[in-house]
Amino acid sequence: MEHFLALITKPDNVPILAILFLIPFFLWLSYRQARRTDRTGVPSDAALNDKVYVWPYLCRNEFICAIIIMLVLGVWSIMIDAPLEEPSDPAKTPNPSKAPWYFLALQEMLVYFDPWIAGVVLPGLIIVGLIAIPYIDINPKGKGYYTIKERPFALAVFCFGFLILWIVLMIVGTFLRGPGWNIFMPWQYWDPHKVVPLTNVNLSSLFGIRGETTAIFFGFAVIAGYYTLGPIYYFWKSKSSRFLQELGLIRYIIVSFLFLTMLALPIKMILRLGLNVKYILESPWLNI
Amino acid sequence: MNEERKGLKEKITNSDIWKSIFRHGYEKTGRRYTLQVLQNVWLHLHPPRISRHALNFRFTWCMGGITFLMFLVTAVTGVLLMFYYRPTAEYAFADIQALEFDIPFGMLLRNMHRWAAHGMVISVMLHMFRVFLTGSYKKPREFNWAVGVILLLITFFLSFTGYLLPWDQLAYWAVTVGTNMARATPVLGHEGPFAPSDITQANDVRFALLAGTIVGPSTLLRFYILHCVAVPLVASVLMALHFWRVRKDGGISGPL
């Protein structure tokens, strides 16, 4: 418990506590507007589309907002001091060593994937995927107002990625990870000598495959099969679905690749936590 | 009552003293309001008029503006901090201690810089969330969304490079952990898959980032220059582009 309290009151973790309140608040605020739009069929702000003068109306808002934020920042800066620990010492590694709080979702992914995936490929794909969003989301509706009904898929995917895979993992990494990067519940004592049996096995072993070459082929087949799920769905449905035809094969392949890659993280988490799966594909060149 | 007040107001504004201070009255006309924005260097980023819904907090959450405000706060406090800080392994930690204990308002300065930086990370994430929820990245705003994603990365990178500068245990190990991932970059990292045999600890992509094989004095200098000069410059250019495109792409998005 004392370690958890120390974590919660750590000055650098104040932003995460703020996020715990800010995100539900803004979710509620946007949900209310989206529901009203969906019920009435008209964007809730459509009636307010006439023009007003920036000076004084917008400038006044900006000024008031800036004053309030500066007040909050001023009080925050007076009340809470920025942390300063002992001088740096390359020979003294703290346990656990944590990255800054905004990178903890990435550090959390390292539990489930090798560094080249969790630390390089997945962050890279997050960036590429974010930039690609406007080019692969061809739904012309829901532009400039809150709505759920007109773009459920886009919202579900983004909210899952942002709220669950980014924010929740960040919070887990900050508050629940202790020495040895083991999970410690808030009421548990941070035991630096905690022994966690490493009983993880590869997926191929779960299926009783013992031969090394067979295991590589098996792992490769599982991953290739996973990624061909997308194209299979396309050729199965594209005859009857107007949406898929409009999207086109190239855009569809990009969407399905990014979507399946995003889902690979929770799938690997479930496999690891539920079945103790270490790797899906283990080979001399790379492990996934 | 109203008449009385009006009379009093006129009496005051017609007095010689008032007129000696204020040369003329403020006419409340559209022309005046428009010129106020167009003729002011600080306000000219704004269009003269905007949609009424753009004033609503519940629509915009003010997060873009707050992000920019946080950037300005960190820029101002950052310049002040630079007067007291030397980016060398000998002095960095001692200079932070001096800021805390010797320099008047040094602690407040450092606190404001750090919390504004954290605030900027939060507000930039919420800004992106709002833009997504309102579908504001859709045509014709696709490119500005891409610029925004790069600015998000730059915000993380600015915050990350600044994290090292106090040169304490927290800074040192957070950056060590954060940059260790670069070892595993495919092809370009010495521990990554498909790395050619001549890629070693001393010439891979992590070496380029750290200017060494571990976080050391040259890393401190490298991060200091990235943090104080190089990245803010890039950020400023991209912010100018970002704001300009908001206007060119039809102003703040709204239901049309």
Coordinates of C-alpha atoms in Angstrom, one line a residue:
Chain A
M1 CA 0.0 0.0 0.0
E2 CA 2.8 2.5 0.9
H3 CA 4.4 2.1 -2.5
F4 CA 1.1 2.7 -4.2
L5 CA 0.5 5.9 -2.1
A6 CA 4.0 7.0 -2.9
L7 CA 3.3 6.5 -6.6
I8 CA 0.0 8.4 -6.5
T9 CA 1.6 11.3 -4.8
K10 CA 4.6 11.4 -7.0
P11 CA 4.7 14.9 -8.6
D12 CA 5.4 13.5 -12.0
N13 CA 2.3 11.4 -11.8
V14 CA 0.0 14.3 -11.2
P15 CA -0.8 14.5 -15.0
I16 CA -2.0 10.9 -15.0
L17 CA -4.4 11.7 -12.1
A18 CA -5.6 14.7 -14.1
I19 CA -6.1 12.5 -17.1
L20 CA -8.2 10.1 -14.9
F21 CA -10.7 13.0 -14.5
L22 CA -10.3 14.8 -17.8
I23 CA -10.9 11.9 -20.1
P24 CA -14.2 10.7 -18.5
F25 CA -15.4 14.3 -18.4
F26 CA -14.7 15.0 -22.1
L27 CA -16.1 11.6 -23.0
W28 CA -19.3 12.5 -21.2
L29 CA -19.4 15.9 -22.8
S30 CA -19.0 14.6 -26.3
Y31 CA -21.3 11.6 -25.8
R32 CA -24.1 14.0 -24.8
Q33 CA -23.7 16.1 -27.9
A34 CA -23.4 13.0 -30.1
R35 CA -26.6 11.5 -28.7
R36 CA -28.5 14.6 -29.3
T37 CA -27.3 14.8 -32.9
D38 CA -28.2 11.1 -33.4
R39 CA -31.7 11.6 -31.9
T40 CA -32.7 14.7 -33.8
G41 CA -30.8 14.0 -37.0
V42 CA -29.4 17.5 -37.0
P43 CA -26.0 18.4 -35.5
S44 CA -26.6 20.1 -32.2
D45 CA -24.6 23.1 -33.2
A46 CA -26.1 23.5 -36.7
A47 CA -28.3 26.3 -35.5
L48 CA -25.2 28.3 -34.4
N49 CA -23.6 28.4 -37.8
D50 CA -24.1 32.1 -38.4
K51 CA -20.9 34.3 -38.2
V52 CA -19.8 36.4 -35.3
Y53 CA -16.9 38.8 -35.0
V54 CA -13.7 37.4 -33.7
W55 CA -13.0 40.6 -31.8
P56 CA -14.5 40.8 -29.2
Y57 CA -16.3 37.5 -29.0
L58 CA -13.5 34.9 -29.7
C59 CA -10.7 37.0 -28.3
R60 CA -12.7 37.4 -25.1
N61 CA -13.1 33.6 -24.8
E62 CA -9.4 33.0 -25.5
F63 CA -8.4 35.6 -22.9
I64 CA -10.6 34.1 -20.2
C65 CA -9.4 30.6 -21.0
A66 CA -5.8 31.7 -20.9
I67 CA -6.3 33.4 -17.5
I68 CA -7.9 30.3 -16.0
I69 CA -5.2 28.0 -17.4
M70 CA -2.5 30.3 -16.1
L71 CA -4.1 30.3 -12.7
V72 CA -4.3 26.5 -12.6
L73 CA -0.7 26.3 -13.8
G74 CA 0.4 28.9 -11.3
V75 CA -1.3 27.2 -8.3
W76 CA 0.1 23.8 -9.6
S77 CA 3.6 25.3 -9.8
I78 CA 3.4 26.9 -6.3
M79 CA 1.9 23.8 -4.6
I80 CA 4.0 21.0 -6.2
D81 CA 7.7 21.0 -6.8
A82 CA 9.3 19.4 -9.8
P83 CA 11.1 16.2 -8.7
L84 CA 14.9 16.1 -8.3
E85 CA 16.4 12.8 -7.2
E86 CA 20.1 11.9 -6.5
P87 CA 22.7 12.9 -9.1
S88 CA 22.7 10.5 -12.0
D89 CA 24.8 7.3 -11.5
P90 CA 25.2 4.9 -14.4
A91 CA 26.3 2.2 -12.0
K92 CA 23.1 2.4 -9.9
T93 CA 20.0 1.1 -11.8
P94 CA 16.7 1.7 -10.0
N95 CA 14.2 -1.1 -10.0
P96 CA 11.8 -0.6 -11.7
S97 CA 13.3 1.8 -14.3
K98 CA 10.4 3.6 -15.9
A99 CA 10.3 5.8 -19.0
P100 CA 8.4 9.1 -18.7
W101 CA 4.7 8.6 -18.1
Y102 CA 3.6 9.3 -21.7
F103 CA 5.8 6.4 -23.0
L104 CA 4.6 3.9 -20.4
A105 CA 2.1 2.3 -22.8
L106 CA 5.0 1.6 -25.1
Q107 CA 7.1 0.2 -22.2
E108 CA 4.1 -1.9 -21.2
M109 CA 4.0 -3.4 -24.7
L110 CA 7.5 -4.7 -24.1
V111 CA 6.1 -7.3 -21.8
Y112 CA 4.2 -8.9 -24.7
F113 CA 6.5 -8.3 -27.7
D114 CA 10.2 -8.2 -28.4
P115 CA 11.7 -4.7 -28.4
W116 CA 11.9 -4.5 -32.2
I117 CA 8.1 -4.8 -32.4
A118 CA 7.0 -3.1 -29.2
G119 CA 9.7 -0.3 -29.3
V120 CA 10.1 0.3 -33.0
V121 CA 7.6 -1.3 -35.4
L122 CA 4.4 -0.7 -33.4
P123 CA 5.2 2.9 -32.5
G124 CA 6.1 3.5 -36.2
L125 CA 2.8 1.9 -37.3
I126 CA 0.9 4.0 -34.8
I127 CA 2.3 7.1 -36.4
V128 CA 1.7 5.8 -39.9
G129 CA -1.8 4.7 -39.0
L130 CA -2.7 8.0 -37.5
I131 CA -1.5 9.9 -40.5
A132 CA -3.4 7.5 -42.8
I133 CA -6.7 7.9 -41.0
P134 CA -8.1 10.8 -43.2
Y135 CA -7.1 9.0 -46.4
I136 CA -8.6 5.6 -45.5
D137 CA -11.8 6.8 -43.8
I138 CA -13.9 7.6 -46.9
N139 CA -17.1 8.1 -44.9
P140 CA -18.2 11.6 -45.9
K141 CA -20.6 11.9 -43.0
G142 CA -19.9 13.1 -39.5
K143 CA -17.7 16.0 -40.6
G144 CA -17.5 18.7 -38.0
Y145 CA -19.9 17.5 -35.3
Y146 CA -20.2 14.8 -32.7
T147 CA -22.1 11.7 -33.8
I148 CA -22.0 8.0 -33.1
K149 CA -24.6 6.6 -35.5
E150 CA -23.0 8.0 -38.7
R151 CA -19.5 6.6 -38.1
P152 CA -19.6 3.8 -35.5
F153 CA -16.6 1.7 -36.8
A154 CA -14.2 4.6 -37.0
L155 CA -15.1 5.8 -33.5
A156 CA -15.0 2.3 -32.0
V157 CA -11.5 1.6 -33.5
F158 CA -10.0 5.0 -32.4
C159 CA -11.5 4.9 -28.9
F160 CA -10.3 1.3 -28.4
G161 CA -6.8 2.3 -29.5
F162 CA -6.7 5.6 -27.6
L163 CA -8.6 4.8 -24.4
I164 CA -7.7 1.1 -23.9
L165 CA -4.4 0.5 -25.6
W166 CA -2.9 3.9 -24.9
I167 CA -4.4 5.4 -21.7
V168 CA -5.2 2.2 -19.7
L169 CA -1.8 0.7 -20.5
M170 CA -0.2 3.9 -19.5
I171 CA -2.0 3.8 -16.1
V172 CA -1.1 0.1 -15.6
G173 CA 2.5 0.9 -16.4
T174 CA 2.6 3.8 -14.0
F175 CA 0.6 2.5 -11.0
L176 CA 0.7 -1.3 -11.1
R177 CA 4.2 -2.1 -12.2
G178 CA 6.8 -2.6 -9.5
P179 CA 10.3 -4.2 -9.2
G180 CA 11.2 -6.6 -12.0
W181 CA 8.3 -5.0 -13.9
N182 CA 6.0 -7.4 -12.1
I183 CA 2.3 -6.5 -11.5
F184 CA 1.7 -5.3 -7.9
M185 CA -1.8 -4.5 -6.8
P186 CA -2.2 -1.3 -4.8
W187 CA -2.5 -3.1 -1.5
Q188 CA 0.5 -5.4 -2.2
Y189 CA 4.0 -5.0 -0.8
W190 CA 6.6 -4.2 -3.4
D191 CA 8.8 -7.3 -3.0
P192 CA 12.0 -6.8 -4.9
H193 CA 12.7 -10.6 -4.6
K194 CA 9.3 -11.7 -5.9
V195 CA 9.7 -14.8 -7.8
V196 CA 7.5 -15.2 -10.9
P197 CA 7.9 -18.6 -12.5
L198 CA 8.6 -18.3 -16.2
T199 CA 6.5 -21.1 -17.6
N200 CA 5.8 -19.4 -20.9
V201 CA 5.9 -21.7 -23.9
N202 CA 5.6 -21.1 -27.6
L203 CA 2.3 -21.5 -29.3
S204 CA 3.7 -24.3 -31.4
S205 CA 4.5 -26.3 -28.2
L206 CA 0.9 -25.9 -27.1
F207 CA -0.1 -27.7 -30.3
G208 CA 2.4 -30.4 -29.6
I209 CA 4.9 -29.5 -32.3
R210 CA 8.4 -30.3 -31.3
G211 CA 10.5 -30.2 -34.4
E212 CA 12.3 -26.8 -34.8
T213 CA 11.6 -26.4 -38.5
T214 CA 8.0 -27.5 -38.2
A215 CA 7.6 -25.0 -35.4
I216 CA 8.9 -22.2 -37.6
F217 CA 6.6 -23.2 -40.5
F218 CA 3.7 -23.5 -38.0
G219 CA 4.4 -20.0 -36.5
F220 CA 4.8 -18.5 -40.0
A221 CA 1.6 -20.1 -41.1
V222 CA -0.4 -18.7 -38.1
I223 CA 0.8 -15.2 -38.7
A224 CA 0.4 -15.3 -42.5
G225 CA -3.1 -16.8 -41.9
Y226 CA -4.0 -14.1 -39.5
Y227 CA -3.1 -11.4 -42.0
T228 CA -4.9 -13.1 -44.9
L229 CA -8.1 -12.9 -42.8
G230 CA -8.5 -9.4 -44.2
P231 CA -8.3 -10.2 -47.9
I232 CA -10.5 -13.3 -47.4
Y233 CA -13.2 -11.2 -45.9
Y234 CA -12.9 -8.7 -48.8
F235 CA -13.3 -11.3 -51.5
W236 CA -16.2 -13.0 -49.6
K237 CA -18.1 -9.8 -49.1
S238 CA -17.1 -7.3 -51.8
K239 CA -19.7 -8.6 -54.3
S240 CA -22.5 -7.6 -52.0
S241 CA -21.1 -4.7 -50.0
R242 CA -21.3 -1.2 -51.7
F243 CA -19.0 0.1 -48.9
L244 CA -16.2 -2.3 -49.7
Q245 CA -16.4 -1.5 -53.4
E246 CA -16.1 2.2 -52.7
L247 CA -13.2 1.6 -50.4
G248 CA -11.3 -0.3 -53.1
L249 CA -8.8 -3.1 -52.7
I250 CA -5.7 -1.0 -51.9
R251 CA -7.3 1.1 -49.3
Y252 CA -8.9 -2.0 -47.8
I253 CA -5.6 -3.8 -47.5
I254 CA -4.1 -0.9 -45.7
V255 CA -7.1 -0.7 -43.3
S256 CA -7.1 -4.4 -42.6
F257 CA -3.4 -4.5 -42.1
L258 CA -3.4 -1.6 -39.6
F259 CA -6.6 -2.9 -37.9
L260 CA -5.3 -6.5 -37.5
T261 CA -1.9 -5.2 -36.3
M262 CA -3.7 -3.1 -33.6
L263 CA -5.8 -6.2 -32.6
A264 CA -2.6 -8.3 -32.4
L265 CA -1.6 -6.5 -29.2
P266 CA -4.7 -7.5 -27.1
I267 CA -4.7 -10.9 -28.8
K268 CA -1.0 -11.4 -27.7
M269 CA -1.9 -10.1 -24.2
I270 CA -4.8 -12.6 -23.9
L271 CA -2.6 -15.5 -25.1
R272 CA 0.2 -14.5 -22.7
L273 CA -2.0 -13.9 -19.7
G274 CA -4.4 -16.8 -20.3
L275 CA -2.3 -19.5 -21.9
N276 CA 1.3 -18.4 -21.1
V277 CA 2.2 -18.1 -24.7
K278 CA 5.7 -16.7 -25.2
Y279 CA 6.1 -16.5 -29.0
I280 CA 3.8 -17.3 -31.9
L281 CA 6.8 -17.5 -34.2
E282 CA 10.2 -18.2 -32.9
S283 CA 13.0 -18.3 -35.5
P284 CA 16.7 -17.6 -35.6
W285 CA 15.9 -14.3 -37.4
L286 CA 13.0 -12.8 -35.5
N287 CA 10.5 -13.7 -32.8
I288 CA 6.9 -12.6 -32.8
Chain B
M1 CA -32.7 54.9 -13.1
N2 CA -31.5 53.9 -16.6
E3 CA -32.0 57.5 -17.8
E4 CA -30.1 58.8 -14.8
R5 CA -27.2 56.5 -15.4
K6 CA -27.0 57.4 -19.1
G7 CA -27.0 61.0 -18.2
L8 CA -24.2 60.5 -15.7
K9 CA -22.2 58.5 -18.2
E10 CA -22.5 61.2 -20.8
K11 CA -21.5 63.9 -18.3
I12 CA -18.3 62.0 -17.5
T13 CA -17.4 61.1 -21.1
N14 CA -18.1 64.7 -22.2
S15 CA -15.9 66.2 -19.5
D16 CA -12.7 67.9 -20.4
I17 CA -10.6 65.6 -18.3
W18 CA -12.0 62.4 -19.9
K19 CA -11.5 63.9 -23.4
S20 CA -7.9 64.9 -22.6
I21 CA -7.2 61.2 -21.9
F22 CA -9.2 59.4 -24.5
R23 CA -9.1 61.1 -27.9
H24 CA -12.3 59.6 -29.2
G25 CA -14.9 57.0 -28.4
Y26 CA -15.0 53.4 -29.4
E27 CA -17.5 52.9 -32.2
K28 CA -19.1 49.4 -32.0
T29 CA -19.3 48.7 -35.7
G30 CA -18.4 45.7 -37.8
R31 CA -15.8 47.7 -39.6
R32 CA -14.1 48.6 -36.3
Y33 CA -14.2 44.9 -35.1
T34 CA -12.7 43.7 -38.4
L35 CA -9.9 46.2 -38.4
Q36 CA -9.1 45.4 -34.8
V37 CA -8.2 41.9 -35.9
L38 CA -6.6 42.7 -39.3
Q39 CA -4.5 45.6 -38.1
N40 CA -3.0 43.8 -35.0
V41 CA 0.1 41.6 -35.6
W42 CA -0.8 39.3 -32.6
L43 CA -4.4 38.8 -33.7
H44 CA -4.0 38.6 -37.4
L45 CA -3.9 34.8 -37.4
H46 CA -7.6 35.0 -36.7
P47 CA -10.1 35.5 -39.5
P48 CA -12.3 38.6 -38.9
R49 CA -15.4 36.4 -38.3
I50 CA -16.0 32.8 -37.3
S51 CA -19.0 30.6 -36.8
R52 CA -20.8 31.0 -33.6
H53 CA -20.5 27.4 -32.6
A54 CA -16.7 27.8 -32.6
L55 CA -17.1 29.8 -29.5
N56 CA -18.6 26.9 -27.6
F57 CA -16.3 25.3 -25.1
R58 CA -18.3 22.0 -25.4
F59 CA -17.5 21.9 -29.1
T60 CA -13.8 22.8 -29.1
W61 CA -12.7 22.0 -25.5
C62 CA -10.2 24.9 -26.1
M63 CA -7.5 22.2 -26.3
G64 CA -5.7 23.5 -29.4
G65 CA -5.4 27.0 -27.9
I66 CA -4.3 25.6 -24.5
T67 CA -1.6 23.6 -26.3
F68 CA -0.3 26.7 -27.9
L69 CA -0.4 28.6 -24.6
M70 CA 1.5 25.8 -22.9
F71 CA 4.1 26.0 -25.7
L72 CA 4.5 29.8 -25.1
V73 CA 4.8 29.3 -21.4
T74 CA 7.5 26.7 -21.8
A75 CA 9.3 28.9 -24.4
V76 CA 9.4 31.9 -22.0
T77 CA 10.3 29.9 -18.8
G78 CA 12.7 27.9 -20.9
V79 CA 14.7 30.9 -22.0
L80 CA 14.8 32.1 -18.4
L81 CA 16.1 28.7 -17.3
M82 CA 18.8 28.7 -19.9
F83 CA 20.4 31.7 -18.1
Y84 CA 21.1 29.4 -15.1
Y85 CA 21.9 26.1 -16.7
R86 CA 25.0 24.6 -18.2
P87 CA 24.6 21.4 -20.2
T88 CA 27.6 19.5 -18.9
A89 CA 27.9 16.5 -16.7
E90 CA 29.9 18.5 -14.2
Y91 CA 27.5 21.4 -13.8
A92 CA 24.0 20.3 -14.9
F93 CA 22.8 18.8 -11.6
A94 CA 24.4 21.5 -9.5
D95 CA 22.8 24.2 -11.6
I96 CA 19.4 22.6 -11.0
Q97 CA 20.1 22.6 -7.3
A98 CA 21.1 26.2 -7.5
L99 CA 17.9 27.0 -9.2
E100 CA 16.0 25.3 -6.4
F101 CA 17.8 26.8 -3.5
D102 CA 19.7 29.9 -4.5
I103 CA 18.1 31.7 -7.4
P104 CA 15.1 33.8 -6.5
F105 CA 11.9 32.2 -7.9
G106 CA 14.2 29.6 -9.5
M107 CA 12.0 26.7 -8.1
L108 CA 8.8 28.4 -9.4
L109 CA 10.4 28.8 -12.8
R110 CA 11.4 25.2 -13.0
N111 CA 8.0 24.0 -11.7
M112 CA 6.2 26.1 -14.3
H113 CA 8.4 24.8 -17.1
R114 CA 7.9 21.2 -16.1
W115 CA 4.2 21.4 -15.4
A116 CA 3.5 23.4 -18.5
A117 CA 5.3 20.7 -20.5
H118 CA 3.3 17.9 -18.9
G119 CA 0.1 20.0 -19.5
M120 CA 1.1 20.4 -23.1
V121 CA 1.3 16.6 -23.5
I122 CA -2.2 16.2 -22.0
S123 CA -3.8 19.0 -24.0
V124 CA -2.3 17.9 -27.3
M125 CA -3.6 14.4 -26.8
L126 CA -7.0 15.7 -25.9
H127 CA -6.9 18.1 -28.9
M128 CA -6.3 15.1 -31.2
F129 CA -9.1 13.2 -29.5
R130 CA -11.5 16.1 -30.0
V131 CA -10.6 16.5 -33.6
F132 CA -11.1 12.8 -34.2
L133 CA -14.5 12.7 -32.4
T134 CA -15.8 15.6 -34.5
G135 CA -14.5 14.1 -37.7
S136 CA -12.6 17.3 -38.3
Y137 CA -9.8 15.4 -40.2
K138 CA -12.0 14.7 -43.1
K139 CA -11.7 16.4 -46.5
P140 CA -10.3 19.1 -47.0
R141 CA -8.4 18.9 -43.7
E142 CA -6.5 15.6 -44.3
F143 CA -3.1 17.2 -44.6
N144 CA -3.5 19.4 -41.5
W145 CA -4.3 16.2 -39.5
A146 CA -1.0 14.8 -40.7
V147 CA 0.8 18.0 -39.7
G148 CA -1.0 17.6 -36.3
V149 CA 0.3 14.1 -35.9
I150 CA 3.9 15.2 -36.5
L151 CA 3.3 18.0 -34.0
L152 CA 2.1 15.4 -31.4
L153 CA 5.3 13.5 -31.9
I154 CA 7.4 16.7 -31.6
T155 CA 5.6 17.4 -28.3
F156 CA 6.6 14.0 -27.0
F157 CA 10.1 14.4 -28.3
L158 CA 10.5 17.9 -26.7
S159 CA 9.2 16.6 -23.4
F160 CA 11.5 13.6 -23.6
T161 CA 14.7 15.5 -24.5
G162 CA 13.9 17.9 -21.6
Y163 CA 13.5 15.0 -19.2
L164 CA 17.2 14.3 -19.3
L165 CA 18.4 17.8 -18.5
P166 CA 18.2 17.8 -14.7
W167 CA 20.8 14.9 -14.9
D168 CA 19.4 13.1 -11.8
Q169 CA 18.6 9.4 -11.4
L170 CA 15.0 10.0 -12.6
A171 CA 16.2 11.7 -15.8
Y172 CA 19.1 9.4 -16.5
W173 CA 17.2 6.1 -16.2
A174 CA 14.0 7.3 -17.9
V175 CA 16.1 8.3 -20.9
T176 CA 18.2 5.1 -20.7
V177 CA 15.0 3.0 -20.8
G178 CA 13.4 5.1 -23.5
T179 CA 16.4 5.0 -25.8
N180 CA 17.2 1.4 -25.3
M181 CA 14.4 0.5 -27.7
A182 CA 16.5 2.0 -30.5
R183 CA 18.9 -0.9 -30.1
A184 CA 16.3 -3.2 -31.5
T185 CA 15.5 -1.2 -34.7
P186 CA 15.3 -3.7 -37.6
V187 CA 18.5 -3.4 -39.8
L188 CA 19.7 -0.1 -38.1
G189 CA 20.0 -1.3 -34.5
H190 CA 22.8 -3.6 -33.4
E191 CA 20.3 -5.9 -31.5
G192 CA 17.5 -5.7 -34.1
P193 CA 16.5 -8.3 -36.5
F194 CA 18.3 -8.4 -39.9
A195 CA 21.1 -6.2 -38.6
P196 CA 24.2 -6.5 -40.9
S197 CA 27.3 -7.6 -39.0
D198 CA 29.0 -4.3 -39.4
I199 CA 26.3 -2.5 -37.4
T200 CA 27.6 -2.4 -33.9
Q201 CA 26.9 -0.6 -30.6
A202 CA 29.1 2.2 -31.8
N203 CA 27.5 3.1 -35.1
D204 CA 23.8 2.1 -34.9
V205 CA 20.8 4.3 -34.7
R206 CA 20.9 4.5 -30.9
F207 CA 24.5 5.7 -31.1
A208 CA 23.3 8.6 -33.4
L209 CA 20.7 9.5 -30.8
L210 CA 22.9 9.3 -27.7
A211 CA 26.2 10.4 -29.2
G212 CA 27.7 7.4 -27.3
T213 CA 27.1 3.8 -26.3
I214 CA 25.4 4.8 -23.0
V215 CA 23.7 8.0 -21.9
G216 CA 26.7 10.3 -21.1
P217 CA 27.9 13.9 -21.2
S218 CA 27.7 14.1 -25.0
T219 CA 24.1 12.8 -24.8
L220 CA 23.3 15.7 -22.4
L221 CA 24.7 18.3 -24.8
R222 CA 22.9 16.6 -27.8
F223 CA 19.6 16.5 -26.0
Y224 CA 20.1 20.1 -24.7
I225 CA 20.5 21.5 -28.2
L226 CA 17.7 19.4 -29.6
H227 CA 15.5 20.5 -26.7
C228 CA 16.3 24.2 -26.7
V229 CA 17.0 25.0 -30.4
A230 CA 16.5 22.4 -33.0
V231 CA 13.1 20.9 -32.1
P232 CA 11.4 24.2 -31.0
L233 CA 12.4 25.6 -34.4
V234 CA 10.8 22.8 -36.3
A235 CA 7.8 22.9 -34.0
S236 CA 7.4 26.7 -34.6
V237 CA 7.5 26.2 -38.4
L238 CA 5.0 23.4 -38.3
M239 CA 2.7 25.3 -35.9
A240 CA 2.7 28.2 -38.3
L241 CA 1.8 25.8 -41.1
H242 CA -0.9 24.1 -38.9
F243 CA -2.6 27.4 -38.0
W244 CA -2.4 28.7 -41.5
R245 CA -4.0 25.5 -42.9
V246 CA -6.8 25.7 -40.3
R247 CA -7.8 29.0 -42.0
K248 CA -7.1 27.9 -45.6
D249 CA -9.1 24.7 -45.2
G250 CA -12.2 26.7 -44.3
G251 CA -11.7 27.7 -40.7
I252 CA -12.6 25.6 -37.7
S253 CA -14.7 22.6 -38.7
G254 CA -18.4 22.7 -38.1
P255 CA -21.7 21.2 -39.2
L256 CA -22.5 22.6 -42.7

